[in-house]
Amino acid sequence: MNPAKSQVEIEYCNQCRHMLRASWMAQELLTTFADELSSVALVPGSGGIFEVRMNGQIIFSKKDAGRFPESKELKQLIRERVAPMTGAKI
């Protein structure tokens, strides 16, 4: 594992059956950021949780936003952290 690469965790509510959404998001992120991410981990949770963390920092919370993240939105949040100087939009 390259220490310069970032790690993403997607914690999802297992009881709410959010695993399919979480795994689809993980695939999208791994495909888009193959060179920038060392891993995307799926973390089962409960209580309706759907949080995305990058290097331990929450970058999206369903609880705070009141909704699930859009794929494009999540990719932009990650792009801002892995390549902040490019200003590239996805």
C-alpha angles and dihedrals in degrees: 000000000000109000091209091064122087128242124221127197125193111198112195137178107257093192090053090053094239093143094099091053091046093049092048090051090049091053091049092051095046091049094048098039103033092138097041103046127065093192147351111208127196112217119192114224140158142225096065094297122165110166131158117206129186117199088343096308120114109240097169132019124183088204093057096039096040090226144055119275120259113237093240091048093051092048090052092050090053094043089055089057102041096040108016095161097055096067087202117164120216 
